[in-house]
mmCIF file of C-alpha atoms in Angstrom:
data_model
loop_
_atom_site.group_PDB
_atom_site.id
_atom_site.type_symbol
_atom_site.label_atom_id
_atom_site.label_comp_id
_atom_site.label_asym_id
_atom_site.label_seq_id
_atom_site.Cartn_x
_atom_site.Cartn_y
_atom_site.Cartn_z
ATOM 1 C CA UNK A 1 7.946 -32.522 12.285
ATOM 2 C CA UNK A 2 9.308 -32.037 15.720
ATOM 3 C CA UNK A 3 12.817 -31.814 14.643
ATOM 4 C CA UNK A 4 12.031 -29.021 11.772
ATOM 5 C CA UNK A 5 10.160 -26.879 14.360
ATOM 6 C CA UNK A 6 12.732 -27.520 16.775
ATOM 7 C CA UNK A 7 15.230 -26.333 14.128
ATOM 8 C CA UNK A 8 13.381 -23.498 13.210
ATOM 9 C CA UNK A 9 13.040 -22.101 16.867
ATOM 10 C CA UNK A 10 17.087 -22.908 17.559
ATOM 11 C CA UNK A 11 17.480 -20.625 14.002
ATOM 12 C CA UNK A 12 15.166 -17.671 14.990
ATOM 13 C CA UNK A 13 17.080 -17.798 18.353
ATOM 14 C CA UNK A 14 19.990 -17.105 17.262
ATOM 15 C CA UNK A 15 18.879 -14.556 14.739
ATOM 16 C CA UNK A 16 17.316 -12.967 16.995
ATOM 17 C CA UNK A 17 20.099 -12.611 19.270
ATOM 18 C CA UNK A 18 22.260 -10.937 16.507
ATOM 19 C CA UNK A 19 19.499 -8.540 15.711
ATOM 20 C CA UNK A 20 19.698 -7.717 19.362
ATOM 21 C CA UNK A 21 23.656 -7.546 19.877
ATOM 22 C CA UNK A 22 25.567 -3.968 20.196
ATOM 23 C CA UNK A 23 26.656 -1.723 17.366
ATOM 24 C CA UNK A 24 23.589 -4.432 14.884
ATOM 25 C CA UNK A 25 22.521 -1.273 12.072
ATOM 26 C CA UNK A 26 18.431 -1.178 12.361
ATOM 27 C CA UNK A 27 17.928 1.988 9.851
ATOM 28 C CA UNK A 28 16.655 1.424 6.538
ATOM 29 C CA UNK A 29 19.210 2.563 3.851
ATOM 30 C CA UNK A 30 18.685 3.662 -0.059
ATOM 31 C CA UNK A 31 20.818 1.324 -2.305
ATOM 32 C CA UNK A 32 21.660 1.993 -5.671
ATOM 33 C CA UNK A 33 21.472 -0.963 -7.490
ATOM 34 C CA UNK A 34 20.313 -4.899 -6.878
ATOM 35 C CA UNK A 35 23.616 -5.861 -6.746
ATOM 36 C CA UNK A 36 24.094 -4.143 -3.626
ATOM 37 C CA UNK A 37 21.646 -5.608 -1.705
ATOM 38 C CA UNK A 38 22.372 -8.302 1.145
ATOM 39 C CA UNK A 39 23.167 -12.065 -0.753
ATOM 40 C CA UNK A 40 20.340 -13.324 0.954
ATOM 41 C CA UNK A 41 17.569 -10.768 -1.229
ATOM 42 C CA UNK A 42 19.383 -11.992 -4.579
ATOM 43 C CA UNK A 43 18.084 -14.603 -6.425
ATOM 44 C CA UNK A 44 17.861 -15.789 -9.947
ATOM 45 C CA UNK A 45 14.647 -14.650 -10.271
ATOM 46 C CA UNK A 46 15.199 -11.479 -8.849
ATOM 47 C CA UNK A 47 17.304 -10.912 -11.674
ATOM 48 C CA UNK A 48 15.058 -12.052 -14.310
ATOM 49 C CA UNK A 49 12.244 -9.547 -12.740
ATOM 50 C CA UNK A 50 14.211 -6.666 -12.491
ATOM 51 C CA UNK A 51 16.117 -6.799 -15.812
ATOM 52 C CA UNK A 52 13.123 -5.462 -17.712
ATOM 53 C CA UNK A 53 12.115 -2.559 -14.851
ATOM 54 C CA UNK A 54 13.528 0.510 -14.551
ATOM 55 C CA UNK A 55 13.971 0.864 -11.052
ATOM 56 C CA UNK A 56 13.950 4.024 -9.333
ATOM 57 C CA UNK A 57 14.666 3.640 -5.521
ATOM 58 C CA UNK A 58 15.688 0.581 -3.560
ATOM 59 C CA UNK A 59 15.527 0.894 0.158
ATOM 60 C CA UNK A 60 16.736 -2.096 2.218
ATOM 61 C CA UNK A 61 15.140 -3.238 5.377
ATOM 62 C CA UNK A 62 17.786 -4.769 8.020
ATOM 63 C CA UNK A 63 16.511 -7.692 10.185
ATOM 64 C CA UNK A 64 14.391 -6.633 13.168
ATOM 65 C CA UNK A 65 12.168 -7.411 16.128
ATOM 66 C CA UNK A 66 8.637 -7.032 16.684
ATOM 67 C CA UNK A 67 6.215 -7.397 19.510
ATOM 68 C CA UNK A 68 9.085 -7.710 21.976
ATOM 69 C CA UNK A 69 10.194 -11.336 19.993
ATOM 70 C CA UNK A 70 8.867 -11.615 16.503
ATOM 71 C CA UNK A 71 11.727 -11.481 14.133
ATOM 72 C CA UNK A 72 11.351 -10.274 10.831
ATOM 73 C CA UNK A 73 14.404 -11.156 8.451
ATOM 74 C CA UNK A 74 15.659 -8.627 6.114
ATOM 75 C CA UNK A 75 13.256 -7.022 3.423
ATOM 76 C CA UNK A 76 13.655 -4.584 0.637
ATOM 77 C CA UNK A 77 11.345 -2.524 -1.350
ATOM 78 C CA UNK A 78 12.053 -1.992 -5.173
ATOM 79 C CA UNK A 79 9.680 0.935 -6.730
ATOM 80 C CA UNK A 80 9.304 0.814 -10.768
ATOM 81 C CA UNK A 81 7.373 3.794 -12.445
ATOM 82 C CA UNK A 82 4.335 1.728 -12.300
ATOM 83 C CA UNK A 83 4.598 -0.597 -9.213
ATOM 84 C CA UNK A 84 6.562 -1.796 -6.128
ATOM 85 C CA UNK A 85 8.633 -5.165 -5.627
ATOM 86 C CA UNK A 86 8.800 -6.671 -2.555
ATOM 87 C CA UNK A 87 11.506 -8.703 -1.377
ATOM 88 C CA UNK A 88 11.411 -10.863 1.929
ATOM 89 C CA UNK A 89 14.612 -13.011 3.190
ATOM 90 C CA UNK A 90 14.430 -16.447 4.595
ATOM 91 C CA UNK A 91 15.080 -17.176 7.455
ATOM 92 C CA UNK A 92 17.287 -20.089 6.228
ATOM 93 C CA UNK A 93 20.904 -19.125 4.070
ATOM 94 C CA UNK A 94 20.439 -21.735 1.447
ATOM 95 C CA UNK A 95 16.522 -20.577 0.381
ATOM 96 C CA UNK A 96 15.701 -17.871 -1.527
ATOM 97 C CA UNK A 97 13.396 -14.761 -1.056
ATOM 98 C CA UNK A 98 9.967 -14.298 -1.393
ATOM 99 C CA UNK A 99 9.184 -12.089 -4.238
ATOM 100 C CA UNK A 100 5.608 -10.168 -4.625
ATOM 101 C CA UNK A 101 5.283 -7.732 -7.430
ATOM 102 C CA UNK A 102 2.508 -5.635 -7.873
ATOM 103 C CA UNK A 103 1.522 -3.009 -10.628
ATOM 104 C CA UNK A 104 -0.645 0.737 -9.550
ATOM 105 C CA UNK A 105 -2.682 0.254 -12.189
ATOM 106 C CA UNK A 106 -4.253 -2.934 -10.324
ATOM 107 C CA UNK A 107 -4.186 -1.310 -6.788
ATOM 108 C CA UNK A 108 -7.972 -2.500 -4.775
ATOM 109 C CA UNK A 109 -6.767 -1.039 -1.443
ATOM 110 C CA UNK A 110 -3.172 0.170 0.133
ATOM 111 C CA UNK A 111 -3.383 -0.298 4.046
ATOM 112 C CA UNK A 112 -0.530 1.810 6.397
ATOM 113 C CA UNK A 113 -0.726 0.965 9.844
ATOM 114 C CA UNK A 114 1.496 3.114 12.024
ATOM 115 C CA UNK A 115 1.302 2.609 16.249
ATOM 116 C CA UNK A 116 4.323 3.926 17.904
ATOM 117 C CA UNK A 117 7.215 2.224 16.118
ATOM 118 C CA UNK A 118 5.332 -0.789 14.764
ATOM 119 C CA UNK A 119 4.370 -0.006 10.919
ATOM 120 C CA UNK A 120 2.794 -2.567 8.999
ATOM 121 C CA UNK A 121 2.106 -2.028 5.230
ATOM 122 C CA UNK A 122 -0.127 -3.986 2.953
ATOM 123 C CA UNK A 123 -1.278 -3.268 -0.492
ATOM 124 C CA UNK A 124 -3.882 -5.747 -2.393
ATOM 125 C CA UNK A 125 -3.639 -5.125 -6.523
ATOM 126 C CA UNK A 126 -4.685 -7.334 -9.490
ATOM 127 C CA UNK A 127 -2.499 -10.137 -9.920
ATOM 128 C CA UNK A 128 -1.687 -12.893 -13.367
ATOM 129 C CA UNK A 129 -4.553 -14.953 -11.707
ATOM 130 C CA UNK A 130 -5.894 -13.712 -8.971
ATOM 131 C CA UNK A 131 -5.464 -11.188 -6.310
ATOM 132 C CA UNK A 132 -1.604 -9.978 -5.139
ATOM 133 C CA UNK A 133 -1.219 -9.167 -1.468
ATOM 134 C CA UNK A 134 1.725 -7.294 -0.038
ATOM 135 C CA UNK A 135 2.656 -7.464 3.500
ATOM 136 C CA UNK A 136 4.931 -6.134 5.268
ATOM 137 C CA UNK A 137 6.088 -5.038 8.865
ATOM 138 C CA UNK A 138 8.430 -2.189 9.355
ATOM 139 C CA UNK A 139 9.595 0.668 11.960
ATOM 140 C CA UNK A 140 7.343 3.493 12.038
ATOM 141 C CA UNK A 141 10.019 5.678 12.713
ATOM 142 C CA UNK A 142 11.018 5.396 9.034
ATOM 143 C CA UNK A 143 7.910 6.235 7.242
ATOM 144 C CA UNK A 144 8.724 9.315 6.120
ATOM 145 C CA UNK A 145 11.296 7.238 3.918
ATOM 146 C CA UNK A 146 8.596 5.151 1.863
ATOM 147 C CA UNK A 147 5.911 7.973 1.989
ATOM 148 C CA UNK A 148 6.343 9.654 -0.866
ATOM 149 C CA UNK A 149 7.128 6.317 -3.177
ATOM 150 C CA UNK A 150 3.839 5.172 -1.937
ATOM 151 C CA UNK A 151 2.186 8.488 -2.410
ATOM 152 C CA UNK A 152 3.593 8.432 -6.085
ATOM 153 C CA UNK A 153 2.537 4.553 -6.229
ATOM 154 C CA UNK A 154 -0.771 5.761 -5.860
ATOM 155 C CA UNK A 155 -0.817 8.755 -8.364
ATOM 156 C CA UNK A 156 -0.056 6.427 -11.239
ATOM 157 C CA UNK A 157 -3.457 4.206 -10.644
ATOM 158 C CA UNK A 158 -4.649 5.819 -13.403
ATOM 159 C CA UNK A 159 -6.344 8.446 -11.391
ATOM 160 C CA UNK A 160 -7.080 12.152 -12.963
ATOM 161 C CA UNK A 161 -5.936 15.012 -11.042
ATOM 162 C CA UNK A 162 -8.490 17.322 -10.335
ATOM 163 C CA UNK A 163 -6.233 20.258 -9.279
ATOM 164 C CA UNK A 164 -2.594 21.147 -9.673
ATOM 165 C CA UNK A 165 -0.371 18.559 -9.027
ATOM 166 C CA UNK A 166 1.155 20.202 -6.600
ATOM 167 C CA UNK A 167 -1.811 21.004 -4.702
ATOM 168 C CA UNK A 168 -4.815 19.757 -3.208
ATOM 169 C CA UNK A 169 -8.826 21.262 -2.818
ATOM 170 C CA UNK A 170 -11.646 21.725 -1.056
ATOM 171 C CA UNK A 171 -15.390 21.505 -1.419
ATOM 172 C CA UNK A 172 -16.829 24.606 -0.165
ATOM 173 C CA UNK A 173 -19.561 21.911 1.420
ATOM 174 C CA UNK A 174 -16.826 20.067 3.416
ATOM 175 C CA UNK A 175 -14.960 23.322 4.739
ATOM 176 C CA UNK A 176 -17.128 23.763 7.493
ATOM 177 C CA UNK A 177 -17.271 20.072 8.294
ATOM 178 C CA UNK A 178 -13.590 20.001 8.540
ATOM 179 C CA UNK A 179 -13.578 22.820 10.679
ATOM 180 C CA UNK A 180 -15.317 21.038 13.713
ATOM 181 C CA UNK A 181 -13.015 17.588 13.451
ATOM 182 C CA UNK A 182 -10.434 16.695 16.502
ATOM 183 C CA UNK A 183 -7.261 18.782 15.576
ATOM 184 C CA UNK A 184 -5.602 15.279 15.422
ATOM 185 C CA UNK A 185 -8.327 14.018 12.469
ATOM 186 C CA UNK A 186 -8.015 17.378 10.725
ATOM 187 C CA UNK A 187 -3.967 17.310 10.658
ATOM 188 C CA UNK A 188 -4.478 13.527 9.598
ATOM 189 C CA UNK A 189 -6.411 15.037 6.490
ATOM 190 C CA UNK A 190 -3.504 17.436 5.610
ATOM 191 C CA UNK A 191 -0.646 14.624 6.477
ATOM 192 C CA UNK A 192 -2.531 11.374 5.037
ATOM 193 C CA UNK A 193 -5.506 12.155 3.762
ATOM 194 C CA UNK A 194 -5.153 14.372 0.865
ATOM 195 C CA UNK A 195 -3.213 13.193 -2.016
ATOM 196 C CA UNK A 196 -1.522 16.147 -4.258
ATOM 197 C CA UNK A 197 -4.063 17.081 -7.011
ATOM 198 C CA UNK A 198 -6.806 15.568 -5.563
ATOM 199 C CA UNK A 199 -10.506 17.266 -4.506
ATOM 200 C CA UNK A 200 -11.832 16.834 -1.175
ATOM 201 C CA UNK A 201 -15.425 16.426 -2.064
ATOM 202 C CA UNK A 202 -16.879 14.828 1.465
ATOM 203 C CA UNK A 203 -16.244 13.944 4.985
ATOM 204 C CA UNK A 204 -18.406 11.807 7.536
ATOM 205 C CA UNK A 205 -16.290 11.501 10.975
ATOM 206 C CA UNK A 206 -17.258 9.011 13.465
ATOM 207 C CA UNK A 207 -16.817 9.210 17.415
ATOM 208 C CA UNK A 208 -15.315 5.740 18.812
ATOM 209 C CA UNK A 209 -18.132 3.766 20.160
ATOM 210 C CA UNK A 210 -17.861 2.682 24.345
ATOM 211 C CA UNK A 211 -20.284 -0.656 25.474
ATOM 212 C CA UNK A 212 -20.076 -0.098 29.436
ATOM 213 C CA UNK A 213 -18.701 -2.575 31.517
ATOM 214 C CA UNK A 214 -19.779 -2.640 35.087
ATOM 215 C CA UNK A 215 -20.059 0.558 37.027
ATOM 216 C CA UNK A 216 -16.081 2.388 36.214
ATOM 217 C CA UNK A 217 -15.263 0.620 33.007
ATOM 218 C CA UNK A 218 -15.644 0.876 29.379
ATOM 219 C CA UNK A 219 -14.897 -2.049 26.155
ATOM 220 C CA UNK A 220 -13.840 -0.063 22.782
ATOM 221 C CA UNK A 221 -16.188 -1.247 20.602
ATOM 222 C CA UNK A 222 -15.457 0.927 17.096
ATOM 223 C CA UNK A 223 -12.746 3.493 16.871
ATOM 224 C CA UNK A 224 -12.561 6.837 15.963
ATOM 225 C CA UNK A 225 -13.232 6.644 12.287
ATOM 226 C CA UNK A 226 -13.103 9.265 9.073
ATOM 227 C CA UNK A 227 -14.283 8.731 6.327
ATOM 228 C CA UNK A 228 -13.185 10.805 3.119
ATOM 229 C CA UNK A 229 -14.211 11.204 -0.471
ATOM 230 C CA UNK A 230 -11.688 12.412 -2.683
ATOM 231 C CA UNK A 231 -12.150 13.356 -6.222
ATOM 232 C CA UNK A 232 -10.149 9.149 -6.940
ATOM 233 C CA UNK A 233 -10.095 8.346 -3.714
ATOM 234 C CA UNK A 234 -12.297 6.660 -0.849
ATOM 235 C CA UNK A 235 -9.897 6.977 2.200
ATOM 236 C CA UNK A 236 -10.139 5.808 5.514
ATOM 237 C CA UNK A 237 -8.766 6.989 8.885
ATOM 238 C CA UNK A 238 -8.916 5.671 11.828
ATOM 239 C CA UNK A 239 -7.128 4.961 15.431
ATOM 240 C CA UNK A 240 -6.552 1.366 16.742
ATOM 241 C CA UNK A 241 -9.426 0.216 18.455
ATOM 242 C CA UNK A 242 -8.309 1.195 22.283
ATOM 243 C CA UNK A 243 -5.164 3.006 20.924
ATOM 244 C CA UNK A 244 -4.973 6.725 21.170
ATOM 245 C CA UNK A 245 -1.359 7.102 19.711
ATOM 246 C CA UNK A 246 -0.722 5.976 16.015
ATOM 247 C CA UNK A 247 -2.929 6.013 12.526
ATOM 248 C CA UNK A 248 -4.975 3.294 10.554
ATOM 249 C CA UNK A 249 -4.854 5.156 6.657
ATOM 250 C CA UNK A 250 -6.531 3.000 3.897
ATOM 251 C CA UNK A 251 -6.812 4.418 -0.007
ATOM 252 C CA UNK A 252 -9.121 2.708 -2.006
ATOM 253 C CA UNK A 253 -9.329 3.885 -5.783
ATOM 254 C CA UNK A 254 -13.138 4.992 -6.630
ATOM 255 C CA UNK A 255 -13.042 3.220 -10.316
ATOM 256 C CA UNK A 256 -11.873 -0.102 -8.093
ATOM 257 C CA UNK A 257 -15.011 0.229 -5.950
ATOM 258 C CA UNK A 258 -18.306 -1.753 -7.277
ATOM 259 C CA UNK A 259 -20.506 -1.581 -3.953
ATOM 260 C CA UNK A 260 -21.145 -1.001 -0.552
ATOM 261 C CA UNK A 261 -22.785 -3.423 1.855
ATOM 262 C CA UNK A 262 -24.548 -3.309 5.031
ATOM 263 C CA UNK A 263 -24.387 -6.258 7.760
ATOM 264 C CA UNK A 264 -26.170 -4.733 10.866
ATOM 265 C CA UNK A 265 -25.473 -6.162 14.381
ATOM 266 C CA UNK A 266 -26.434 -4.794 18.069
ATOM 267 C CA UNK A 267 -23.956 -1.843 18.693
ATOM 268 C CA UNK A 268 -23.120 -1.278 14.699
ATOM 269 C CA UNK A 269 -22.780 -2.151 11.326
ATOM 270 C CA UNK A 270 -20.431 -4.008 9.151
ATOM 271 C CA UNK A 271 -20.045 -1.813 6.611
ATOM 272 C CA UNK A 272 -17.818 -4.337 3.483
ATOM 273 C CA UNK A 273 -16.793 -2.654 0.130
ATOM 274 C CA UNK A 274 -16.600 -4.571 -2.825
ATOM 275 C CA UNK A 275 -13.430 -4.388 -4.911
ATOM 276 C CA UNK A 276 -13.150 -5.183 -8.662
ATOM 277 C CA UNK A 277 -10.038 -5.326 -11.186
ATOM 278 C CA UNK A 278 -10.639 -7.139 -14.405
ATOM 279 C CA UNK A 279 -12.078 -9.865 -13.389
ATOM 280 C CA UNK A 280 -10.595 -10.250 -9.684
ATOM 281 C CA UNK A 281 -12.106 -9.258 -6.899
ATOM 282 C CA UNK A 282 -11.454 -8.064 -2.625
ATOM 283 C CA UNK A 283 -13.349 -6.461 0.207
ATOM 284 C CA UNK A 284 -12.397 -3.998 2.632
ATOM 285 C CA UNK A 285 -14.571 -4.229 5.862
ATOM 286 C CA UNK A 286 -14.700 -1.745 9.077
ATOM 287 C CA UNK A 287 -17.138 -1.228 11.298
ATOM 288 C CA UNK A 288 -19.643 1.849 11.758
ATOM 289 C CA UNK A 289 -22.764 3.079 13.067
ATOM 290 C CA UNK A 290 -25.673 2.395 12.044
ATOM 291 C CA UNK A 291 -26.744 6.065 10.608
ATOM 292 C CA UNK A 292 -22.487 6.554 9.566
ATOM 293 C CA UNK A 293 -22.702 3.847 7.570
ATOM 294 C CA UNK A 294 -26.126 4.836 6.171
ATOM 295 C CA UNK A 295 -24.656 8.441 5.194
ATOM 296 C CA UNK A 296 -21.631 7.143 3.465
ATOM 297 C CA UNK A 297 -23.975 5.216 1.531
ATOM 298 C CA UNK A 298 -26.252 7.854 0.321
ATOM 299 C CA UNK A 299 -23.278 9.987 -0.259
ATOM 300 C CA UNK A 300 -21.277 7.647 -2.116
ATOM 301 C CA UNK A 301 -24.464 7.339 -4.581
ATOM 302 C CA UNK A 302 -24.748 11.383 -4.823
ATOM 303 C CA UNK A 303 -21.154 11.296 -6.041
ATOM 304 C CA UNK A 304 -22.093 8.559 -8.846
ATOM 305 C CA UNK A 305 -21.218 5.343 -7.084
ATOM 306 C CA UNK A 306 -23.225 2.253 -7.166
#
């Protein structure tokens, strides 16, 4: 055991170091076909998956670094009409790469995390069996890249547009709410919020919560935290708890969403939603207070849910 952990931290080493060395390419790249991705993303299987999808972007992920020293070995992200493939290298030449496939049809929750350059993506759909997760940490800087094959990943859940497709709407009860959010949460509507076609229908927005410590200083407690109801969509916005600079977006698909639940505790409440596809099941959890949590709630059951 000592001698395979020893191994492994001598191999990330000296990946690491070429990840770090001049002139190393760090952008993400579109490749055309599966062929042309690095030998150590191919893989008998691989070839098996993809021969019955019709693939219609492949972006490649070079090796990077995390956190200062986590190393990340090279990814790639295949996008069908219907779902996304998921490709993670070993760290080891003779090992092949981790494969997760996952259909839009299935999606329980897609999770973007984006704090200055650290991006971190994960998606939870129906699997064969049980429950597919998708992880996977990227550069932030490169979002803009996947955005728009996630934002069409999540227009083929089934969903039913209620405007043009080209264009999203407002509740005439929500305009005024929307009005008197941050300017950062109300451009985080138009950026993230708002899928194309889809209804804004309501809005609850929730200050960050403070629990004072000592006489000059302050523990984050809950962030800043929005809440929106879209005509298929719950979606969630938030900051990192203490961070200021960066976005927490969560979609959730309304006809995936089979309850709410309340845990209360001293400063807030745990507020978890329950997930259902087929006959698998997820929760998505955040925290709120007490009366935020208690509004969602009632609005979610004017708008039909349970």
């Amino acid at each position: 055991m000592t001698t395979s952990r020893q191994a492994l931290e001598k191999r990330l080493t000296q990946l690491k170091q070429e990840v770090l060395a001049r002139g190393f390419e760090r952008h993400p790249w579109v490749v055309k076909n599966v062929p042309d991705l690095p030998i150590e993303l191919q893989s008998p299987a691989v070839t098996r998956l993809v021969a019955g999808e019709a693939l219609q972007n492949i972006i490649f992920f070079p090796p990077q670094i995390h956190h200062g020293w986590q190393y990340v070995p090279k990814q790639a992200l295949l996008f069908t009409p219907t779902g996304v493939i998921h490709l993670l290298a070993s760290v080891w030449p003779d090992q092949e790469p981790q494969i997760t496939y996952l259909k839009s049809r299935g999606l329980m929750y897609m999770k973007v995390t984006l704090l200055l350059l650290y991006g971190f993506l994960e998606i939870v759909a129906q699997g064969p069996d049980s429950p597919v997760r998708l992880s996977m940490e990227f550069n932030a800087l490169f979002w803009d890249l996947l955005s728009p094959h996630f934002r069409n990943l999540l227009q083929t859940t089934g969903a039913t547009p209620a405007a043009s497709a080209d264009e999203s709407t407002y509740a005439p009860t929500v305009q005024q709410a929307l009005e008197k959010l941050p300017l950062k949460f109300s451009n985080g509507v138009r950026i993230h919020g708002l899928l194309a076609g889809e209804k804004l229908e309501e809005l609850i927005f929730q200050p960050g919560t403070w629990k004072r410590r000592l006489l000059l200083f302050r523990k984050p407690i809950s962030a800043d935290t929005l809440l929106l109801l879209t005509s298929n969509y719950m979606v969630i916005i938030q900051e990192e708890l203490g961070v200021r600079q960066g976005w927490i977006i969560a979609y959730l698909p309304r006809n995936s969403i089979v309850g709410m639940q309340n845990q209360t505790r001293s400063l807030w409440d745990e507020l978890t939603i329950q997930l259902h596809q087929e006959e698998q099941t997820a929760e998505y959890k955040l925290l709120l207070k007490s009366e935020a949590a208690q509004a969602w709630r009632e609005q979610w059951v004017q708008h039909g849910g349970l």
